[in-house]
């Protein structure tokens, strides 16, 4: 056979094998025996060995065999991979539906059409296809940047290396999102094998799937029969769709796998029924689901609803009731958090709840301990709230011994540093501030955490060690760590010390919002940090800001403003900031958003708009560099009056503010 003939034969074999893969892995209905399939594969392998020039990455022989990697690279998602808001009760699901109608300014009786899907308990990934060929894939990561797990995804049999093009025209470029999971049977088999080898088993199928996909050696991943269900698109060049279901139909036609249990339901009532039905079906499925996902089916409505923080307003994860187990309370210990808040934590006799071992649960505050009346020695029912966070659901009081058990009391002094305790609302606080080692440790952990300075490899135990040895007395001391300093401590070797020093060095150029967030100012989370960064542009301007100026900032309330002012008024905090700068941390300046069409202008919306929801209009103004006010005041540059504007309109008129209509507003924002 010459190369030309081989090319034709190889092509024919690949097509045939691709077809049988599709029958077997996607449709679950093979039309040839395993032996026949193996024969086809061996023929193809033989020819490719003979004509190595003809091997292409999309050949079915190329699923396994890549060499282990030293580390994963990263892949930036073109469109961020968002997360979902959760609901745990029917009430919360109904509220989601009402909120949507409110946002769209629809009557409460209107029925919204939802695409309802099982919520897979696996690992989100993104697959990139160019001209129908799988070119790369990544994990969700932090939603913006994920790990490059291309080689591992190639080993997943239900991910086509080449898409079908007999039913649709393939786009030149497309990103598909889905959930990789390990079927329950495979999970059980894998754990049995691990135990037989004396290795620790995986706690649950999700961990097993994650561990398998995040293997540096793709040959190991290839032995784990991972599977995938696709549930959406990222960026795509070409086709446009009008509903989510159409998108899924399209994905299915490319030969990718979509969960067959997806259903379009009319109105929230049907969606609730779907949820309950799925909960009943749950035990019979060959994979784990932890709830259902409801998505507004119409894409134009999705767009109008938009996204808030990291989750779309048009989708909801409606979780199943948590699984429960009984166990016994060993003791109740009071922990001290970053802000000094004292939190009672119950330590339990270990118990497995839905595949995860639970050994402790927090009780938030003294009132909750009282209300639940948990005492050391009690038998309790524990559950994982939303299947994640362990909590005590109930105390079995009739199992308490006749002579009773001692009641829990909050300590009179900080259990960590002995400082006085002060009660604010329901919470007890240690007044020791950063002189309390527990608060110091927590604030250092927060400072180094992923969303803050992201100091890789600085674990909780290292922080304990640094604080306890006196090496680190404030966050700035992290930047003064030296090789000698680390090597003088137990458990540190050349390599680990060098890695940490390098990671600290790499973290010295934070963005302004990360720097603000890292400081751990009470009430200032990531979103507020971003708002502050955009408004003030550098840390010094923020530190100088007066309470009034902060309060004028969109989204900053009086409590947050006060907390920010208090933080910078504290001498110690200013000293630490100076010390950080001296230690080489770069304080970034952020260009205030320039060039937006609403640059520097404040808008107020009143009455209902035809083309935008109220929130949608506000988001647009912000995206264009402006601010959206919620009350009439003299800082407002434009009052946008929709249909039936109310008292705000009257007030604005009285104050002589500039009033425009929706059309004018649209013109200003270029819509
Ligand atoms: S849609 C904006 N659909 O849930 C929409 N997600 O909390 C984002 N997940 O990271 C995802 N099953 O890992 C969607 N049918 C489904 C899902 C699903 C599981 C996971 C996914 C995502 C997480 C969001």
XYZ file of C-alpha atoms and ligand atoms in Angstrom:
695
model
C 0.000 0.000 0.000
C 1.422 3.420 -0.863
C 0.829 6.548 1.170
C -2.005 7.717 -1.001
C -3.927 4.452 -0.594
C -3.111 4.407 3.127
C -4.559 7.901 3.498
C -7.857 6.770 2.009
C -7.996 3.646 4.158
C -7.047 5.543 7.332
C -9.758 8.074 6.603
C -12.343 5.343 6.141
C -11.335 3.561 9.347
C -11.425 6.764 11.401
C -14.894 7.605 10.162
C -16.115 4.159 10.991
C -14.524 4.156 14.458
C -15.845 7.662 15.186
C -19.299 6.432 14.303
C -19.034 3.422 16.627
C -17.647 5.607 19.408
C -20.684 7.793 19.002
C -23.048 4.801 19.158
C -21.285 3.421 22.202
C -20.359 6.470 24.293
C -23.028 8.993 23.359
C -26.083 6.980 22.378
C -25.282 4.050 24.624
C -26.371 1.676 21.866
C -23.492 -0.039 20.066
C -24.117 -1.808 16.779
C -20.968 -3.942 16.665
C -19.315 -6.228 19.193
C -16.328 -5.131 21.246
C -14.167 -7.614 19.309
C -15.131 -6.063 15.988
C -14.398 -2.608 17.352
C -10.987 -3.727 18.606
C -10.210 -5.135 15.166
C -10.958 -1.771 13.530
C -8.761 0.008 16.062
C -5.885 -2.423 15.514
C -6.084 -1.925 11.743
C -5.926 1.828 12.170
C -3.054 1.614 14.664
C -1.133 -0.655 12.275
C -1.515 1.751 9.375
C -0.616 4.782 11.464
C 2.516 2.992 12.672
C 3.481 2.252 9.100
C 2.718 5.811 7.930
C 3.457 8.015 10.965
C 3.176 11.134 8.821
C -0.550 10.492 8.572
C -1.189 10.608 12.331
C -3.344 13.637 13.246
C -4.386 14.786 16.711
C -8.049 14.084 16.018
C -7.430 10.409 15.221
C -9.255 8.014 17.590
C -5.869 6.454 18.373
C -4.703 9.715 19.925
C -6.810 9.642 23.047
C -4.115 8.169 25.244
C -0.401 8.297 25.230
C 0.575 11.860 25.944
C 3.499 12.220 28.353
C 2.966 13.349 31.964
C 3.124 17.104 32.517
C 5.296 18.879 35.115
C 2.353 21.209 35.869
C -0.831 22.427 34.219
C -0.741 25.568 32.124
C -3.601 28.016 32.345
C -6.300 28.975 29.882
C -8.226 32.215 30.071
C -11.947 31.837 29.402
C -13.078 34.171 26.632
C -16.411 34.508 28.409
C -16.251 34.116 32.207
C -17.637 30.832 33.542
C -20.203 32.014 36.033
C -21.606 30.289 39.058
C -25.221 29.798 40.039
C -27.316 31.271 42.803
C -28.754 28.588 45.051
C -32.206 27.960 46.436
C -32.794 25.375 49.134
C -36.521 25.728 49.630
C -39.629 26.027 47.505
C -40.070 29.552 48.836
C -36.667 30.575 47.573
C -37.414 29.076 44.159
C -40.702 31.008 44.017
C -38.859 34.167 44.994
C -36.443 33.607 42.110
C -39.394 33.439 39.714
C -41.001 36.585 41.179
C -37.714 38.457 41.016
C -37.389 37.628 37.343
C -40.838 38.974 36.641
C -40.141 42.076 38.692
C -36.933 42.667 36.780
C -38.636 42.169 33.454
C -41.553 44.251 34.674
C -43.997 41.489 33.914
C -47.230 40.767 35.661
C -46.945 38.258 38.525
C -49.369 35.873 36.827
C -47.257 35.509 33.666
C -45.639 32.066 33.267
C -41.943 32.102 32.497
C -40.671 29.231 30.404
C -37.695 27.493 32.001
C -35.256 24.926 30.721
C -34.941 22.516 33.655
C -31.845 20.315 33.937
C -30.366 17.979 36.513
C -27.564 19.702 38.406
C -24.602 17.417 37.934
C -22.270 17.045 40.882
C -19.032 16.959 38.971
C -16.513 19.390 37.621
C -17.175 22.188 35.117
C -15.027 22.261 32.010
C -14.812 24.165 28.764
C -14.030 22.485 25.449
C -12.769 24.474 22.472
C -13.408 23.279 18.916
C -11.937 24.865 15.822
C -13.487 23.781 12.558
C -14.944 20.839 14.427
C -11.634 19.631 15.868
C -11.087 19.522 19.632
C -8.106 21.786 20.227
C -8.106 22.516 23.946
C -10.022 22.185 27.163
C -9.838 23.648 30.628
C -11.326 23.469 34.095
C -13.512 26.295 35.392
C -10.797 27.493 37.798
C -11.826 30.806 39.322
C -14.284 31.425 36.490
C -11.869 33.629 34.563
C -8.808 31.426 34.246
C -8.805 27.636 34.387
C -6.246 24.866 34.152
C -5.276 23.481 30.790
C -6.409 19.851 31.009
C -6.527 19.240 27.259
C -4.580 15.994 27.337
C -6.804 14.570 30.045
C -10.014 15.599 28.333
C -8.833 13.819 25.200
C -9.059 10.580 27.154
C -12.755 11.096 27.926
C -14.490 8.848 25.411
C -17.692 10.850 25.211
C -15.790 13.986 24.184
C -15.501 13.766 20.395
C -12.092 14.721 19.071
C -13.938 15.660 15.905
C -17.507 16.936 15.758
C -20.227 15.630 13.456
C -21.074 17.859 10.555
C -23.745 15.837 8.795
C -26.659 17.509 10.583
C -25.431 21.108 10.939
C -22.833 23.449 9.562
C -20.009 23.545 12.059
C -18.924 26.947 13.334
C -15.324 27.931 12.698
C -14.843 28.404 16.428
C -16.885 27.279 19.381
C -16.580 26.833 23.129
C -18.806 24.270 24.809
C -19.315 23.984 28.556
C -20.281 20.949 30.529
C -19.817 18.894 33.629
C -17.324 16.035 33.764
C -18.314 13.296 36.178
C -17.493 9.765 37.170
C -20.430 7.354 36.835
C -21.290 5.718 40.176
C -20.361 2.217 39.049
C -16.910 3.377 38.015
C -16.560 5.279 41.268
C -17.304 2.168 43.306
C -14.940 0.048 41.246
C -12.176 2.636 41.492
C -12.509 2.854 45.267
C -12.541 -0.950 45.618
C -9.302 -1.079 43.618
C -7.766 1.663 45.727
C -8.670 -0.075 48.938
C -7.286 -3.367 47.642
C -3.981 -1.554 47.036
C -4.096 -0.086 50.534
C -4.620 3.436 49.211
C -7.052 5.970 50.672
C -10.381 5.879 48.814
C -11.998 8.991 47.323
C -14.607 10.554 49.639
C -17.192 10.926 46.860
C -17.605 10.691 43.081
C -17.047 14.421 42.656
C -13.632 14.262 44.298
C -12.804 11.183 42.260
C -13.735 12.991 39.040
C -11.730 16.063 40.011
C -8.753 13.969 41.073
C -8.872 12.041 37.814
C -9.145 15.078 35.584
C -6.454 16.992 37.427
C -3.914 14.199 36.992
C -0.594 15.293 35.603
C -0.273 11.934 33.889
C -2.968 11.591 31.207
C -2.324 7.832 31.122
C -3.801 7.624 34.626
C -6.812 9.706 33.588
C -7.310 7.347 30.657
C -7.939 4.478 33.095
C -10.764 6.402 34.793
C -13.969 6.158 32.770
C -14.985 9.816 33.034
C -18.070 11.030 31.257
C -19.552 14.427 30.389
C -22.872 16.204 29.924
C -22.726 19.528 28.079
C -25.026 22.318 29.226
C -24.115 25.485 27.400
C -21.881 27.486 25.098
C -19.149 30.038 25.659
C -17.993 32.063 22.679
C -19.128 30.882 19.253
C -18.644 32.181 15.743
C -21.652 31.679 13.595
C -25.044 30.371 14.566
C -27.381 32.414 16.740
C -30.120 30.818 18.811
C -33.302 32.096 20.362
C -33.705 29.673 23.265
C -31.474 27.686 25.593
C -33.107 24.486 24.385
C -32.148 25.304 20.792
C -28.572 25.724 21.969
C -28.671 22.279 23.550
C -30.224 20.743 20.416
C -27.393 22.239 18.409
C -24.766 20.880 20.808
C -26.378 17.464 20.533
C -26.211 17.570 16.743
C -22.455 18.136 16.879
C -22.157 14.731 18.568
C -21.530 16.037 22.084
C -23.481 14.582 24.959
C -26.419 16.446 26.509
C -28.374 15.114 29.474
C -31.528 13.422 28.112
C -33.459 14.485 31.239
C -33.436 18.171 30.224
C -36.968 19.484 29.843
C -38.662 22.767 29.042
C -41.308 23.589 31.639
C -44.014 26.226 31.519
C -43.970 28.354 34.652
C -42.461 27.901 38.100
C -45.122 25.416 39.236
C -44.039 22.919 36.623
C -40.425 23.651 37.491
C -41.122 22.743 41.137
C -42.709 19.486 39.994
C -39.679 18.758 37.860
C -37.457 19.321 40.914
C -39.490 16.942 43.080
C -39.666 14.325 40.333
C -35.908 14.481 39.859
C -35.351 14.124 43.591
C -37.314 10.874 43.499
C -35.420 9.664 40.453
C -32.086 10.625 41.920
C -31.293 7.264 43.509
C -31.871 5.385 40.262
C -29.376 7.419 38.233
C -25.902 6.231 37.442
C -24.405 9.594 38.436
C -24.749 12.021 41.319
C -26.959 15.065 41.078
C -27.468 17.526 43.899
C -30.405 19.528 42.570
C -31.871 20.921 39.405
C -30.843 23.974 37.408
C -33.583 26.267 36.102
C -32.673 28.592 33.255
C -34.943 31.163 31.627
C -35.372 29.520 28.229
C -35.580 32.632 26.044
C -32.133 34.041 25.368
C -33.385 37.594 24.805
C -34.865 37.528 28.304
C -31.611 36.112 29.676
C -29.799 39.031 28.166
C -32.202 41.558 29.613
C -31.880 40.003 33.053
C -28.106 40.039 32.947
C -25.554 39.044 35.536
C -24.977 40.162 39.092
C -21.547 39.710 40.709
C -20.691 36.217 39.487
C -24.070 34.673 38.807
C -26.689 35.228 36.146
C -30.076 36.516 37.283
C -31.724 34.135 34.814
C -30.565 30.865 36.331
C -30.970 29.084 39.630
C -29.620 25.939 41.226
C -32.544 24.578 43.229
C -30.862 22.056 45.514
C -32.325 18.891 46.948
C -33.012 18.534 50.656
C -29.763 17.641 52.373
C -28.925 14.131 53.391
C -28.925 13.577 57.134
C -27.161 11.274 59.565
C -27.044 10.804 63.314
C -23.912 11.235 65.422
C -22.765 12.434 68.831
C -21.274 15.733 70.030
C -17.809 15.291 71.533
C -17.265 18.897 72.628
C -18.097 22.484 71.782
C -15.049 24.662 71.219
C -15.080 28.417 70.682
C -13.016 29.636 67.732
C -11.925 33.201 66.981
C -12.277 34.519 63.434
C -10.537 37.253 61.475
C -12.775 39.988 62.785
C -12.523 38.692 66.332
C -15.982 37.111 66.217
C -16.276 34.140 68.554
C -17.867 31.130 66.919
C -18.914 28.007 68.770
C -17.887 24.896 66.828
C -19.256 21.450 67.676
C -16.808 18.608 67.322
C -18.582 15.408 66.371
C -17.876 11.726 66.261
C -16.977 11.365 62.565
C -19.909 10.347 60.394
C -20.265 10.032 56.632
C -23.034 12.180 55.167
C -23.635 11.608 51.470
C -20.092 10.336 51.029
C -18.339 13.124 52.950
C -16.992 12.658 56.466
C -18.242 15.268 58.895
C -16.335 15.917 62.105
C -17.421 19.422 62.998
C -20.102 21.995 62.397
C -20.237 25.663 63.300
C -23.069 27.120 65.315
C -22.487 30.787 64.379
C -23.261 32.379 67.758
C -24.398 31.848 71.310
C -28.070 32.415 70.501
C -28.002 29.605 67.985
C -26.456 27.205 70.505
C -29.173 28.181 72.978
C -31.952 27.898 70.426
C -30.839 24.483 69.271
C -29.786 23.654 72.831
C -26.797 21.579 71.779
C -24.727 20.195 74.655
C -21.550 18.125 74.717
C -22.588 14.450 74.787
C -25.843 15.012 72.876
C -26.966 12.795 70.018
C -27.641 15.026 67.016
C -28.817 14.847 63.419
C -26.282 16.456 61.092
C -26.730 17.461 57.482
C -24.827 19.289 54.809
C -26.600 22.530 54.033
C -26.901 22.667 50.294
C -24.965 19.425 50.445
C -21.818 21.332 51.370
C -21.605 23.066 54.735
C -22.139 20.738 57.685
C -24.708 21.799 60.251
C -26.580 20.428 63.239
C -30.187 20.036 62.111
C -31.674 18.688 65.303
C -30.799 17.582 68.834
C -32.296 14.270 69.960
C -33.282 15.436 73.424
C -35.042 12.200 74.358
C -31.687 10.439 74.123
C -30.102 12.734 76.690
C -29.173 10.897 79.931
C -31.656 11.287 82.812
C -29.136 13.226 84.906
C -28.881 15.795 82.081
C -25.854 17.334 80.403
C -24.031 20.606 81.153
C -25.330 23.607 79.229
C -22.980 25.467 76.895
C -21.687 28.866 78.015
C -19.785 31.450 76.049
C -16.396 32.094 77.702
C -15.963 35.358 79.615
C -12.600 36.042 77.963
C -11.106 35.383 74.538
C -10.081 31.710 74.583
C -7.029 32.566 72.469
C -5.575 35.688 74.076
C -7.555 36.307 77.254
C -8.746 39.762 76.149
C -12.136 41.053 77.192
C -15.208 40.096 75.183
C -17.707 42.585 73.851
C -21.119 41.717 72.470
C -22.455 43.511 69.389
C -25.869 42.284 68.301
C -25.825 38.501 68.381
C -22.061 38.258 68.067
C -19.376 38.200 70.747
C -16.069 39.767 69.772
C -12.595 39.490 71.229
C -11.317 43.037 71.807
C -7.676 42.046 71.384
C -7.468 43.081 67.696
C -4.293 41.957 65.971
C -2.590 41.318 69.298
C -4.863 38.235 69.447
C -2.919 35.463 67.677
C -6.127 33.884 66.327
C -7.219 37.124 64.649
C -3.741 37.723 63.349
C -3.572 34.225 61.845
C -6.950 34.583 60.183
C -6.140 37.987 58.765
C -2.874 36.672 57.338
C -4.714 33.719 55.786
C -7.230 36.094 54.276
C -4.472 38.368 52.995
C -2.691 35.470 51.283
C -5.859 33.799 49.977
C -6.615 33.133 46.331
C -8.822 36.150 45.720
C -6.499 38.456 47.646
C -2.695 38.279 47.258
C -2.921 34.698 46.052
C 0.302 33.532 47.690
C 0.507 30.015 46.391
C 1.621 27.353 48.815
C 1.125 29.415 51.983
C -1.103 27.012 53.871
C -3.020 27.492 57.101
C -0.459 25.416 59.001
C 2.420 27.575 57.768
C 0.612 30.676 58.994
C 0.217 29.058 62.426
C 3.887 28.224 62.452
C 5.008 31.733 61.407
C 2.823 33.463 63.967
C 3.637 31.071 66.787
C 7.374 31.296 66.150
C 7.115 35.098 66.164
C 8.500 35.337 62.625
C 5.372 37.080 61.342
C 3.688 39.732 63.475
C 1.691 41.405 60.721
C 0.958 40.788 57.033
C 3.890 42.922 55.937
C 6.286 40.537 57.673
C 5.443 37.953 54.995
C 7.415 40.064 52.538
C 10.403 40.137 54.861
C 10.675 36.342 55.094
C 14.079 35.027 54.095
C 15.458 31.631 53.157
C 17.460 31.544 56.399
C 14.416 32.479 58.437
C 12.373 29.659 56.905
C 15.124 27.062 57.051
C 15.489 27.718 60.769
C 11.928 26.426 61.216
C 10.878 22.822 61.384
C 9.641 21.022 58.256
C 11.149 23.517 55.775
C 13.633 22.395 53.150
C 15.542 24.318 50.484
C 12.994 23.571 47.796
C 9.832 24.382 49.743
C 11.363 27.545 51.192
C 12.461 28.702 47.769
C 9.012 28.022 46.319
C 7.337 30.087 49.001
C 9.783 32.988 48.704
C 9.187 32.984 44.942
C 5.420 32.883 45.378
C 5.589 35.829 47.780
C 7.771 37.715 45.329
C 5.271 37.055 42.532
C 2.418 38.441 44.628
C 3.971 41.879 45.024
C 2.024 43.451 42.177
C -1.627 43.100 43.189
C -4.436 44.909 41.438
C -5.926 47.699 43.505
C -9.131 45.796 44.180
C -7.215 42.784 45.456
C -5.093 45.003 47.678
C -8.205 46.608 49.189
C -9.932 43.262 49.618
C -6.804 41.731 51.181
C -6.709 44.312 53.971
C -9.720 42.586 55.494
C -11.666 45.752 56.296
C -14.951 44.738 57.939
C -17.847 44.782 55.463
C -15.528 45.114 52.473
C -15.861 42.024 50.303
C -14.675 41.578 46.751
C -17.466 43.539 45.161
C -17.123 46.519 47.467
C -13.363 46.427 46.972
C -13.912 46.712 43.244
C -16.308 49.622 43.629
C -13.824 51.415 45.904
C -10.931 50.761 43.540
C -12.858 52.211 40.637
C -13.962 55.264 42.554
C -10.745 56.187 44.356
C -8.115 54.907 41.943
C -5.412 54.409 44.587
C -5.080 53.268 48.153
C -3.948 56.625 49.542
C -7.003 58.406 48.196
C -9.159 55.736 49.798
C -7.320 56.070 53.105
C -7.925 59.836 53.062
C -11.589 59.605 52.104
C -14.077 61.170 54.488
C -17.110 59.245 55.636
C -19.415 61.490 53.606
C -17.428 60.943 50.432
C -17.562 57.187 50.950
C -21.265 57.288 51.586
C -21.796 59.172 48.365
C -20.314 56.217 46.538
C -22.870 54.074 44.863
C -23.487 50.882 46.846
C -21.601 51.956 49.979
C -23.859 52.281 53.004
C -23.158 54.169 56.247
C -21.947 51.069 58.119
C -19.419 50.144 55.474
C -18.295 53.758 55.196
C -17.762 53.919 58.961
C -15.863 50.661 58.955
C -13.527 51.923 56.205
C -12.878 55.191 58.036
C -12.213 53.310 61.297
C -9.804 50.996 59.565
C -7.614 53.772 58.184
C -7.872 55.805 61.386
C -6.192 52.928 63.215
C -2.518 53.810 63.551
C -1.402 50.198 63.374
C -3.118 49.680 59.997
C -1.410 52.708 58.467
C 1.930 51.472 59.817
C 1.370 48.084 58.186
C 0.520 49.752 54.861
C 3.760 51.727 54.997
C 5.672 48.631 55.920
C 4.136 46.764 52.961
C 5.300 49.453 50.590
C 8.781 49.519 52.062
C 8.925 45.745 51.685
C 8.393 46.156 47.934
C 4.645 45.689 47.476
C 3.592 47.894 44.598
C 0.544 50.031 45.356
C -1.186 50.190 42.014
C -3.008 53.154 40.628
C -6.128 52.386 38.746
C -7.203 54.500 35.868
C -10.667 55.568 36.751
C -12.966 54.151 34.101
C -12.511 56.549 31.231
C -14.129 56.908 27.901
C -17.469 55.357 28.866
C -20.495 57.108 27.458
C -21.783 57.901 30.961
C -18.355 58.898 32.294
C -18.682 60.872 35.519
C -22.453 61.205 35.299
C -25.046 60.118 37.838
C -28.356 58.700 36.609
C -31.579 58.068 38.442
C -34.322 55.870 37.002
C -37.972 56.264 37.798
C -41.031 54.601 36.292
C -40.881 51.535 34.087
C -38.707 51.433 30.998
C -39.618 49.596 27.831
C -36.241 48.228 26.807
C -34.508 47.630 30.125
C -35.220 46.297 33.559
C -34.306 48.730 36.316
C -31.212 46.719 37.249
C -30.313 46.246 33.600
C -30.337 50.003 33.053
C -28.197 50.542 36.153
C -25.680 47.927 35.046
C -25.456 49.613 31.677
C -24.747 53.003 33.238
C -22.005 51.488 35.365
C -20.536 49.612 32.452
C -20.328 52.968 30.675
C -18.445 54.554 33.559
C -21.356 56.322 35.226
C -23.106 55.896 38.542
C -26.687 54.980 39.248
C -28.363 56.674 42.197
C -31.332 55.281 44.075
C -32.514 58.481 45.737
C -33.225 61.940 44.366
C -30.412 64.283 45.344
C -28.501 67.121 43.832
C -25.666 64.911 42.607
C -28.007 63.378 40.047
C -27.213 64.631 36.552
C -30.056 62.934 34.695
C -33.372 61.614 35.843
C -34.600 59.045 33.327
C -38.380 58.997 33.480
C -40.139 55.902 32.180
C -43.861 55.196 32.130
C -45.796 56.211 35.234
C -42.935 57.805 37.138
C -43.816 58.316 40.788
C -42.886 60.635 43.598
C -39.214 60.660 42.641
C -40.181 62.344 39.398
C -42.139 65.051 41.225
C -39.302 65.621 43.622
C -36.738 65.793 40.808
C -38.886 68.354 39.006
C -39.108 70.468 42.133
C -35.354 70.355 42.569
C -34.922 71.414 38.959
C -32.933 68.305 37.947
C -32.551 67.476 34.282
C -35.226 65.007 33.234
C -34.911 62.908 30.092
C -37.027 60.136 28.578
C -36.063 56.580 27.681
C -35.322 57.405 24.033
C -32.887 60.122 25.012
C -31.222 57.764 27.472
C -30.896 55.121 24.763
C -29.258 57.676 22.530
C -26.770 58.548 25.263
C -25.721 54.950 25.803
C -25.758 54.141 22.118
C -28.563 51.581 22.198
S -25.073 26.135 33.999
C -24.446 30.441 34.296
N -26.067 23.722 34.161
O -22.900 24.177 38.635
C -24.654 29.004 34.172
N -24.261 24.295 35.598
O -22.784 26.734 40.277
C -23.541 28.233 34.731
N -23.519 22.503 37.043
O -19.859 25.546 37.595
C -23.614 26.814 34.677
N -24.949 20.980 36.348
O -20.180 23.035 37.428
C -25.152 24.580 34.629
N -27.019 21.620 34.194
C -26.116 22.465 34.651
C -25.189 22.119 35.655
C -24.272 23.072 36.098
C -23.937 21.246 37.178
C -22.433 23.129 37.843
C -21.320 23.718 37.032
C -21.185 25.138 37.455
C -21.890 25.137 38.751
C -22.469 26.512 38.967
